[in-house]
Tab-separated table of C-alpha atoms in Angstrom:
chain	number	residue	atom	x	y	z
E	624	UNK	CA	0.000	0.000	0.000
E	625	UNK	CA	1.270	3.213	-0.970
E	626	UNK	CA	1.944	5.637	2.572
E	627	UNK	CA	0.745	9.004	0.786
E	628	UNK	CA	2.057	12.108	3.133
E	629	UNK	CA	-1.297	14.327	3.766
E	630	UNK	CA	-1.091	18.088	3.145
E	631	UNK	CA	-1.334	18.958	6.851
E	632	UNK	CA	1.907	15.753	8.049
E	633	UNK	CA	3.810	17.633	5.137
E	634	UNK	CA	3.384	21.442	6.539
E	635	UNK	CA	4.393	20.153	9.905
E	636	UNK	CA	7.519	18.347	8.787
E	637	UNK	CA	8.397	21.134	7.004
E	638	UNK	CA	7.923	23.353	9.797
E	639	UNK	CA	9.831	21.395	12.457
E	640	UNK	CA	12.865	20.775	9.735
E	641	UNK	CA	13.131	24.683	9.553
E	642	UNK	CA	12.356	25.036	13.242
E	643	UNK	CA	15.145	27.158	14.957
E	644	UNK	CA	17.433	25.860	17.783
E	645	UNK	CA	19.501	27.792	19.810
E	646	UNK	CA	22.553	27.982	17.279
E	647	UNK	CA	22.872	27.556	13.714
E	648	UNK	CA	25.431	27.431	11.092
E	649	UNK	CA	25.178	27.626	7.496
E	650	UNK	CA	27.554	26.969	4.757
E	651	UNK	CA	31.323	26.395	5.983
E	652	UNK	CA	33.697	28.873	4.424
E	653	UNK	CA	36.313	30.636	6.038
E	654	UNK	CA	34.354	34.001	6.459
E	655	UNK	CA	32.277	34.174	8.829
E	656	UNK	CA	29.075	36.257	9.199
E	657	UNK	CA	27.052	36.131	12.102
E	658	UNK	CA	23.079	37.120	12.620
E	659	UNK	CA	21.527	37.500	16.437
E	660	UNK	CA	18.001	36.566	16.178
E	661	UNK	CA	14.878	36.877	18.688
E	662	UNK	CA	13.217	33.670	17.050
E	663	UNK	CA	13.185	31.889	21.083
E	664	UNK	CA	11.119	35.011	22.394
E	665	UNK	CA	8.860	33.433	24.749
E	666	UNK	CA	6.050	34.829	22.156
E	667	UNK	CA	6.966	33.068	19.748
E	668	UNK	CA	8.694	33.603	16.450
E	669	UNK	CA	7.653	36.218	14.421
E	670	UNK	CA	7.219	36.365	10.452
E	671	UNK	CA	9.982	39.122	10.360
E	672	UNK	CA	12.185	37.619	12.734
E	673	UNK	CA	11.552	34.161	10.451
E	674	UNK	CA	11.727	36.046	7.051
E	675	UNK	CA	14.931	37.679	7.866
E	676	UNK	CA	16.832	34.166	8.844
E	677	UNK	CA	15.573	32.858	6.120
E	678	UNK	CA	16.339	35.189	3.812
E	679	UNK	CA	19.927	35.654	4.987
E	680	UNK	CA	20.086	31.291	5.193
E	681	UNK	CA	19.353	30.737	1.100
E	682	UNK	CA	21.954	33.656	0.666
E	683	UNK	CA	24.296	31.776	2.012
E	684	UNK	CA	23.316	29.222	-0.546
E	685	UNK	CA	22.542	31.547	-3.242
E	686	UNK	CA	26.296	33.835	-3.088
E	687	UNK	CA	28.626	32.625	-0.323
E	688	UNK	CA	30.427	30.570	-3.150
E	689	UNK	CA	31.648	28.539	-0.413
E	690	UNK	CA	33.416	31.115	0.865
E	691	UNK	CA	31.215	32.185	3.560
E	692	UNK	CA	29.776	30.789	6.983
E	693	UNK	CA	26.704	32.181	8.371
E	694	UNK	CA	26.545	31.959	12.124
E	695	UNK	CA	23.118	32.450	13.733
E	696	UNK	CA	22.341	32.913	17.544
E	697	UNK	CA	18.551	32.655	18.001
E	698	UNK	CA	17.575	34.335	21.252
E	699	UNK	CA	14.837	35.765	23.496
E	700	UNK	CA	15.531	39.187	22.581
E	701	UNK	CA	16.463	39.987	25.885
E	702	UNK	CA	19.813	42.169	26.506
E	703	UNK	CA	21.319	39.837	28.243
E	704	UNK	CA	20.796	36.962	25.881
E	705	UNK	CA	22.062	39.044	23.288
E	706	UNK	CA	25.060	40.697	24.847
E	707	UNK	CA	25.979	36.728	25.820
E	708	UNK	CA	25.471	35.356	22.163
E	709	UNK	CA	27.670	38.595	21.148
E	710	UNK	CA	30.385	37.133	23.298
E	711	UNK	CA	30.117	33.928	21.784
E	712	UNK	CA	30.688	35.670	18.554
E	713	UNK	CA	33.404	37.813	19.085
E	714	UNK	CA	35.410	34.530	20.423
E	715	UNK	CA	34.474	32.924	17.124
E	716	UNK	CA	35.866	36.262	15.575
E	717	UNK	CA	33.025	36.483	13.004
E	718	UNK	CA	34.163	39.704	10.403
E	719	UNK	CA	30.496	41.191	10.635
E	720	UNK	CA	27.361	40.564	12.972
E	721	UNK	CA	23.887	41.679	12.108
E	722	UNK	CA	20.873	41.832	14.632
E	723	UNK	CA	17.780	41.289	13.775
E	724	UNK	CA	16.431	41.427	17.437
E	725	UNK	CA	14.441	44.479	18.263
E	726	UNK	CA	14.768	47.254	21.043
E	727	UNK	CA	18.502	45.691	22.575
E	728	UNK	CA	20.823	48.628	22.846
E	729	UNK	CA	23.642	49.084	20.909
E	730	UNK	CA	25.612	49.607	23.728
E	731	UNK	CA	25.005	46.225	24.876
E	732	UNK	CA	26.413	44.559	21.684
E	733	UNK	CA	29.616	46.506	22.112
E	734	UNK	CA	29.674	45.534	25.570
E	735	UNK	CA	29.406	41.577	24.269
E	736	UNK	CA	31.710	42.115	21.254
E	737	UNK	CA	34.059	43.569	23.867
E	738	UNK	CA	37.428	45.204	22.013
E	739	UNK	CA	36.655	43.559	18.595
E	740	UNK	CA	35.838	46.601	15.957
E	741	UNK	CA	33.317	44.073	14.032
E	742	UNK	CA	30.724	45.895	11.966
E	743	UNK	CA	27.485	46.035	12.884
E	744	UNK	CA	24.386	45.529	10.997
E	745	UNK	CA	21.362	46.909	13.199
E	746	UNK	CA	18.239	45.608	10.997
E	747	UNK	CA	16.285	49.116	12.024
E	748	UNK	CA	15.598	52.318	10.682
E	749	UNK	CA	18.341	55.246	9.980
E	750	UNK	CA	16.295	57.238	12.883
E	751	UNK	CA	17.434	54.580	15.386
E	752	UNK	CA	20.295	54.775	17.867
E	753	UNK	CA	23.782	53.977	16.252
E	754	UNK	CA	27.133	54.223	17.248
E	755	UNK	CA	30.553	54.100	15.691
E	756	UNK	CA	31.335	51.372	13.754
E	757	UNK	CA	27.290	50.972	13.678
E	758	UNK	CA	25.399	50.827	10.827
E	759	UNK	CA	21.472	51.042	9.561
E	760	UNK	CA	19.958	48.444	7.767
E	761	UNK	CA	16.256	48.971	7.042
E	762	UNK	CA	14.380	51.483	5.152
E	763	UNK	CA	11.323	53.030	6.557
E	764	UNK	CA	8.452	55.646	4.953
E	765	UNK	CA	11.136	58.726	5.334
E	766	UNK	CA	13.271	57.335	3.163
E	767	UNK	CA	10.301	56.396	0.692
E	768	UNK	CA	8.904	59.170	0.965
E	769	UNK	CA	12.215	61.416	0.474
E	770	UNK	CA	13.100	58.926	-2.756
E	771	UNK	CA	9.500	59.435	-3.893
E	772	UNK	CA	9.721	63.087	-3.803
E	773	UNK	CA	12.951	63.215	-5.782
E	774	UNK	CA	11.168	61.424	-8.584
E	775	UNK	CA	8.857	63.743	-8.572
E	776	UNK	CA	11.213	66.513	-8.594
E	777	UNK	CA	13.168	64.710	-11.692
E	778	UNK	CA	9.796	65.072	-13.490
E	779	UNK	CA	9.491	68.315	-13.674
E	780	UNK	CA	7.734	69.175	-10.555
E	781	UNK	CA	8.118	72.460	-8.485
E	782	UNK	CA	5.582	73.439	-6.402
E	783	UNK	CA	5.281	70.460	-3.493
E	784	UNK	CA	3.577	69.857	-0.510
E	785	UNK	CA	4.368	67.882	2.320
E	786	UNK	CA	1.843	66.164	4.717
E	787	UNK	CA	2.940	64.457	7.611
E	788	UNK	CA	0.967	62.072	9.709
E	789	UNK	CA	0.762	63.133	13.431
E	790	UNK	CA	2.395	60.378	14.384
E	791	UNK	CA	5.658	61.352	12.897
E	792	UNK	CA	8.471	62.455	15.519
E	793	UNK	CA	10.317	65.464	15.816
E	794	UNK	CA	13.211	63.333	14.767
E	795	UNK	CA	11.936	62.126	11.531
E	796	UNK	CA	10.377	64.872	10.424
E	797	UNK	CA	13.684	66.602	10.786
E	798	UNK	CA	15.262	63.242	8.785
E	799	UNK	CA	12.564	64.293	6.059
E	800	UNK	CA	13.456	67.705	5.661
E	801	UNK	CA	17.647	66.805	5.599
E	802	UNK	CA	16.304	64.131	2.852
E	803	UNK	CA	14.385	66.473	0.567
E	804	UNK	CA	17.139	69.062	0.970
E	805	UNK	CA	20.041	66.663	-0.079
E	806	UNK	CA	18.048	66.783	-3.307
E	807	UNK	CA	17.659	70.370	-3.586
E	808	UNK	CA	13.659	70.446	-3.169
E	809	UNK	CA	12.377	73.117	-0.788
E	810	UNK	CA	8.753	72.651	-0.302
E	811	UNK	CA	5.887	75.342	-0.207
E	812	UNK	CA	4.565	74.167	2.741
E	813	UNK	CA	5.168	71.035	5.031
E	814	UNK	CA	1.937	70.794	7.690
E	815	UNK	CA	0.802	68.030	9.536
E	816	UNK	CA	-2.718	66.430	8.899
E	817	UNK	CA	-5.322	66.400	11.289
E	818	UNK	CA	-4.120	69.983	12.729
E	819	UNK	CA	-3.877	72.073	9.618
E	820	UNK	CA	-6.748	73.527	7.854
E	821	UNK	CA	-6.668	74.015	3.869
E	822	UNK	CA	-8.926	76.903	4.204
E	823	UNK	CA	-9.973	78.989	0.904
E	824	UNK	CA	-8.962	82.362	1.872
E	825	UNK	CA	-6.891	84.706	0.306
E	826	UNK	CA	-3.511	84.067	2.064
E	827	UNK	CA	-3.790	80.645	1.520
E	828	UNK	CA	-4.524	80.689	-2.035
E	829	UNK	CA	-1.503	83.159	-2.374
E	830	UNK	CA	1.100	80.867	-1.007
E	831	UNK	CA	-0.719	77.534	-2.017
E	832	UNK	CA	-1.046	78.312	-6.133
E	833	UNK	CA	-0.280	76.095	-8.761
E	834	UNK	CA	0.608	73.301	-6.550
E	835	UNK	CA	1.866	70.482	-8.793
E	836	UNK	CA	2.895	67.613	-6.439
E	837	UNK	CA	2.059	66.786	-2.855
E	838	UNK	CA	4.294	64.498	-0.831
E	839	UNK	CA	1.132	62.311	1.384
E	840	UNK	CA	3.476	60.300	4.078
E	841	UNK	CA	0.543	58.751	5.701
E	842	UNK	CA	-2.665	57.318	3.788
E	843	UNK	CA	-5.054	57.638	6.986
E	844	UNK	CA	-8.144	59.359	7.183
E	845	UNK	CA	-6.971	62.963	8.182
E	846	UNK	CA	-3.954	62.129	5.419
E	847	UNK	CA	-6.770	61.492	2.835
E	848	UNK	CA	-9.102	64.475	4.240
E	849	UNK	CA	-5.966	67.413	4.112
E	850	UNK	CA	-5.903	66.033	0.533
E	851	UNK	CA	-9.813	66.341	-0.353
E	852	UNK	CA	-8.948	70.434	1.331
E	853	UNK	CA	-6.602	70.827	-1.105
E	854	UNK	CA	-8.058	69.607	-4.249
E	855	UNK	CA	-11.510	70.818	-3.249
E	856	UNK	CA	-10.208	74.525	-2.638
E	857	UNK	CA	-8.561	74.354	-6.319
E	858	UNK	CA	-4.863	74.598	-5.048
E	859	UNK	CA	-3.805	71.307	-7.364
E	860	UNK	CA	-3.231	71.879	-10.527
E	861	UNK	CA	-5.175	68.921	-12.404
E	862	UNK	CA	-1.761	67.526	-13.477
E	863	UNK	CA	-0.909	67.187	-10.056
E	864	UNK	CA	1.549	64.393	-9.093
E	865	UNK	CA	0.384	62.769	-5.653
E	866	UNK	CA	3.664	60.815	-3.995
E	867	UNK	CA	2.942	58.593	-1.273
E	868	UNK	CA	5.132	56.748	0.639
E	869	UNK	CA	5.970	52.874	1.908
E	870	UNK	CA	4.169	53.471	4.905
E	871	UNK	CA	0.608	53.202	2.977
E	872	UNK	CA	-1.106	50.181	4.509
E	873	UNK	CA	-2.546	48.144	1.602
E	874	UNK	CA	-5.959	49.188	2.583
E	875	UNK	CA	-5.410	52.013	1.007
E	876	UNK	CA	-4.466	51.227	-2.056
E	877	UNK	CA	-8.704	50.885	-2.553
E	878	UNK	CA	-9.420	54.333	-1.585
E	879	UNK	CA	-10.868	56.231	-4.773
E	880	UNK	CA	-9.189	59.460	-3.592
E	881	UNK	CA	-5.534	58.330	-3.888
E	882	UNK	CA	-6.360	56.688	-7.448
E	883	UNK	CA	-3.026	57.032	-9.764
E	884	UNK	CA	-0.851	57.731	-6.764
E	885	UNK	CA	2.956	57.155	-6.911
E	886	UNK	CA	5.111	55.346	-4.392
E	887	UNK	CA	8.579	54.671	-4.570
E	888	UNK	CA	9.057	50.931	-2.478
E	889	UNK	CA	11.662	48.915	-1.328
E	890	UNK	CA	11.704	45.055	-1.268
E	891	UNK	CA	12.331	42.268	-3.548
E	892	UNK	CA	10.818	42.451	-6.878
E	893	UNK	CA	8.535	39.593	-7.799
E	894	UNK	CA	9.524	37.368	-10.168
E	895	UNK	CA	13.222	37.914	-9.267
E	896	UNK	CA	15.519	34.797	-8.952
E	897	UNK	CA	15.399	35.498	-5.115
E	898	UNK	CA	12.132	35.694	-4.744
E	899	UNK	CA	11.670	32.361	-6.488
E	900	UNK	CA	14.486	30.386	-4.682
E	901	UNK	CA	12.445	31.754	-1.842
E	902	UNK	CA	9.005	30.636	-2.761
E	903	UNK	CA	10.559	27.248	-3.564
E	904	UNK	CA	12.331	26.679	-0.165
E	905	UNK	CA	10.037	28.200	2.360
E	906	UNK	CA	6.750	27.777	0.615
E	907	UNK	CA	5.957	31.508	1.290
E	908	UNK	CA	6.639	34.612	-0.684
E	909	UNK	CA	9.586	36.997	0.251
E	910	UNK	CA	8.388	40.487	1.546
E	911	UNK	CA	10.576	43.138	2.601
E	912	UNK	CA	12.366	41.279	5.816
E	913	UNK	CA	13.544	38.316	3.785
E	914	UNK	CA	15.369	40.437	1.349
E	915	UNK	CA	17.038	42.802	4.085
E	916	UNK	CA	18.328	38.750	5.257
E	917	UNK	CA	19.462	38.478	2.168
E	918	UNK	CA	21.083	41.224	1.437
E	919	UNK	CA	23.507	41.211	4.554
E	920	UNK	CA	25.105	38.154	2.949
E	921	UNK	CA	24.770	39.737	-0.409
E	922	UNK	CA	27.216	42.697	1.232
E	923	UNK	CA	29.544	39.997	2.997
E	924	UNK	CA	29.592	38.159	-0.369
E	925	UNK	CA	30.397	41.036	-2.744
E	926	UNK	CA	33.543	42.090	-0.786
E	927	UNK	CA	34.842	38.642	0.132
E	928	UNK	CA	34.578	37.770	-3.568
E	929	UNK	CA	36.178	40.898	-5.012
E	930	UNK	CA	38.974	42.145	-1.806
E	931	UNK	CA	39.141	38.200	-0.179
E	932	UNK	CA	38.096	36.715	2.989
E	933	UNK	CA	39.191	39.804	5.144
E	934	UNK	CA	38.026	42.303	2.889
E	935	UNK	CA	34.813	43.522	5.597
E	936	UNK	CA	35.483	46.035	7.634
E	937	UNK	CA	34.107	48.826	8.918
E	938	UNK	CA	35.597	51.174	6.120
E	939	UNK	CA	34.945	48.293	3.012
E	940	UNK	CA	31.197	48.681	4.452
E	941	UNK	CA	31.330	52.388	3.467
E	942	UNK	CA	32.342	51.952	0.060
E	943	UNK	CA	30.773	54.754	-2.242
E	944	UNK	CA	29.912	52.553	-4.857
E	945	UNK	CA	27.567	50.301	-2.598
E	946	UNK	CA	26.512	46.809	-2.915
E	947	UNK	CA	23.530	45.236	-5.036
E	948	UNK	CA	21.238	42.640	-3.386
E	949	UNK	CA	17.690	41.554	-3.641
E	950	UNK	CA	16.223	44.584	-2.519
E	951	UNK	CA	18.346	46.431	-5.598
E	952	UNK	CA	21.078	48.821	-4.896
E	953	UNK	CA	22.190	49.859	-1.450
E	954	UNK	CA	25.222	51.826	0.730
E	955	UNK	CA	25.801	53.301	3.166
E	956	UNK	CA	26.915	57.045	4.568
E	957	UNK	CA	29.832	58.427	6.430
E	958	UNK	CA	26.738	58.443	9.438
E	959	UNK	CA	26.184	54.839	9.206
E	960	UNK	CA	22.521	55.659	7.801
E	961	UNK	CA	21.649	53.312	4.884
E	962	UNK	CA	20.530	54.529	1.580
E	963	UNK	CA	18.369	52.637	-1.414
E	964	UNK	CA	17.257	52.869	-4.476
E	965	UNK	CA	13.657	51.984	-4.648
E	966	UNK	CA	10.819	50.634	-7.412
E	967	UNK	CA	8.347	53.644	-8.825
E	968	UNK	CA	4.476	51.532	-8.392
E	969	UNK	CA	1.826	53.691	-9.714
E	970	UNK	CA	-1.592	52.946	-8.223
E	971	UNK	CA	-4.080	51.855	-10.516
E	972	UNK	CA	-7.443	50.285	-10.241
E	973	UNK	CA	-6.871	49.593	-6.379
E	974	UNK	CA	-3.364	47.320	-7.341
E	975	UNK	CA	0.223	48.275	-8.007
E	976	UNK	CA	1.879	48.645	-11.347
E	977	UNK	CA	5.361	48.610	-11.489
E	978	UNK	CA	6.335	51.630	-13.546
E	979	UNK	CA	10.584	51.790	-13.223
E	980	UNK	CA	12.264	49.084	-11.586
E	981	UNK	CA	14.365	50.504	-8.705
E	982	UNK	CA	18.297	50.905	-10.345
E	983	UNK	CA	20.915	48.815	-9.896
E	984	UNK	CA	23.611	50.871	-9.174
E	985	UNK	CA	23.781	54.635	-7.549
């Protein structure tokens, strides 16, 4: 009789086969890269924690060339879990350690790492704490939003406005205006939604003429409502270009009112030979997280392959000419904030269709 494996036995195999333990190693080259997990949080794994180890594990795979080893300590999260697996590291004297799990200080990595002057890869935003030797790994709306502005700007487009969600801190709204001024666009106004009225009288309409792009960082319902104000007190020009931002919640991708919208996204583009090594392993399609995985041993790769096995360092990191992974072309500034190029997506019909694929190179 033939034993057929059900649907449901298969999923679970799967599952525990790709189950994490405590400490994993993939590949076995003489380069070692190392990624501090929180997949043993007493919550539970979560999809980004998963997607990123994942992501970073069929890299290995994918580039390492058998030159690399990937080392990965799957923790709680806590600090002192983390500081200890960063000890373990530095004693294994791994050339570059990324860190996936959220909220531990980067003081506390140092402290772990002790003396060592290994690079570190904080999967977070460029508004998060970072110290020397420290770099940024993720990219958040800002950034959209700042790269979505500058295509705007490239198309001809003068007279922009800015509208910030309230929830946007002091912080980043001060990492949106260094952004948009690196690229020489000064907007005519920059107001946050929910506390700024788009009233019809004369001042307004004096400083608020001929608008031809606004800049609409959140896609909520006062985001949506200062745009209605706008449009409905004639201060868009028909043409206008309306530039949202990768902090849109696909939700609102339906809403009539933001119909033909651009945003300027980062992430793996589908159909890519990641993205289908990825489906094809893990059974799952690769968002965002999985490609940030990825690309840390895409970086680790590139250098080991062109410079040799101790080619990473804190200053090969910096290189101006940046690396290329599955979320396209990255580097990284003197700061240690991390810069990409992104994918234009035009909305249409309540979907998104991919317009210019994000460039390869800077």
């Amino acid at each position: 009789m033939l034993d057929v494996e059900s649907p449901q036995a298969m999923h679970a195999r799967r599952a525990a086969e790709h189950a994490p333990k405590p400490q994993e190693t993939f590949g076995n080259g003489a380069a070692r890269i190392a990624l501090i997990t929180a997949l043993m949080a007493p919550t539970g794994e979560t999809v980004r924690e998963r997607d990123i180890r994942d992501g970073a594990s069929l890299a290995v795979d994918e580039l390492g060339g058998g030159q690399l080893s990937l080392l990965v300590e799957n923790t709680d999260g806590s600090p002192q879990q983390v500081k200890d697996a960063a000890k373990r590291l530095a004693d294994q004297k791994v050339a570059l350690v990324a860190v996936s799990a959220a909220d531990v200080p980067v003081s506390t990595l140092r402290d772990g790492l002790g003396s060592a002057r290994t690079p570190l890869l904080m999967l977070r935003g460029n508004g998060a704490e970072r110290l020397t030797g420290t770099f940024a790994f993720v990219s958040d709306r800002i950034d959209s939003a700042v790269e979505g502005a500058s295509y705007a700007a490239a198309a001809g487009r003068k007279r922009l406005v800015v509208l910030l969600p309230g929830d946007v801190s002091t912080g980043d709204r001060q990492r949106l205006e260094r952004g948009l001024a690196g690229y020489g666009i000064k907007p005519v106004l920059l107001a946050v939604t929910g506390s700024t009225a788009f009233s019809g009288d004369a001042a307004s309409k004096a400083k608020l003429r001929d608008i031809d792009a606004v800049l609409l960082v959140g896609a909520g319902d006062p985001d949506v409502g200062a745009l209605s104000q706008l449009k409905a007190n004639g201060y868009l020009k028909p043409s206008a270009m309306i530039v949202g931002s990768s902090g849109w919640v696909a939700a609102a991708y339906k809403r009539p009112e933001l119909s033909g919208s651009y945003l300027c996204l980062f992430g793996p583009e589908n159909g890519s030979r990641m993205t289908s090594r990825y489906l094809s392993r893990y059974e799952r399609a690769a968002a965002a997280d999985a490609a940030y995985g990825f690309d840390v041993i895409a970086l680790a790769a590139g250098l080991v392959r062109t410079q040799g096995e101790n080619a990473i360092s804190q200053e090969s990191i910096r290189s101006p000419n940046g690396f290329v992974g599955a979320a396209a072309a990255f580097r990284f500034e003197p700061n240690g904030t991390v810069r990409r190029t992104c994918a234009i997506y035009q909305l249409t019909g309540g979907n998104l269709k991919l317009l210019d694929p994000a460039p390869r190179s800077f």
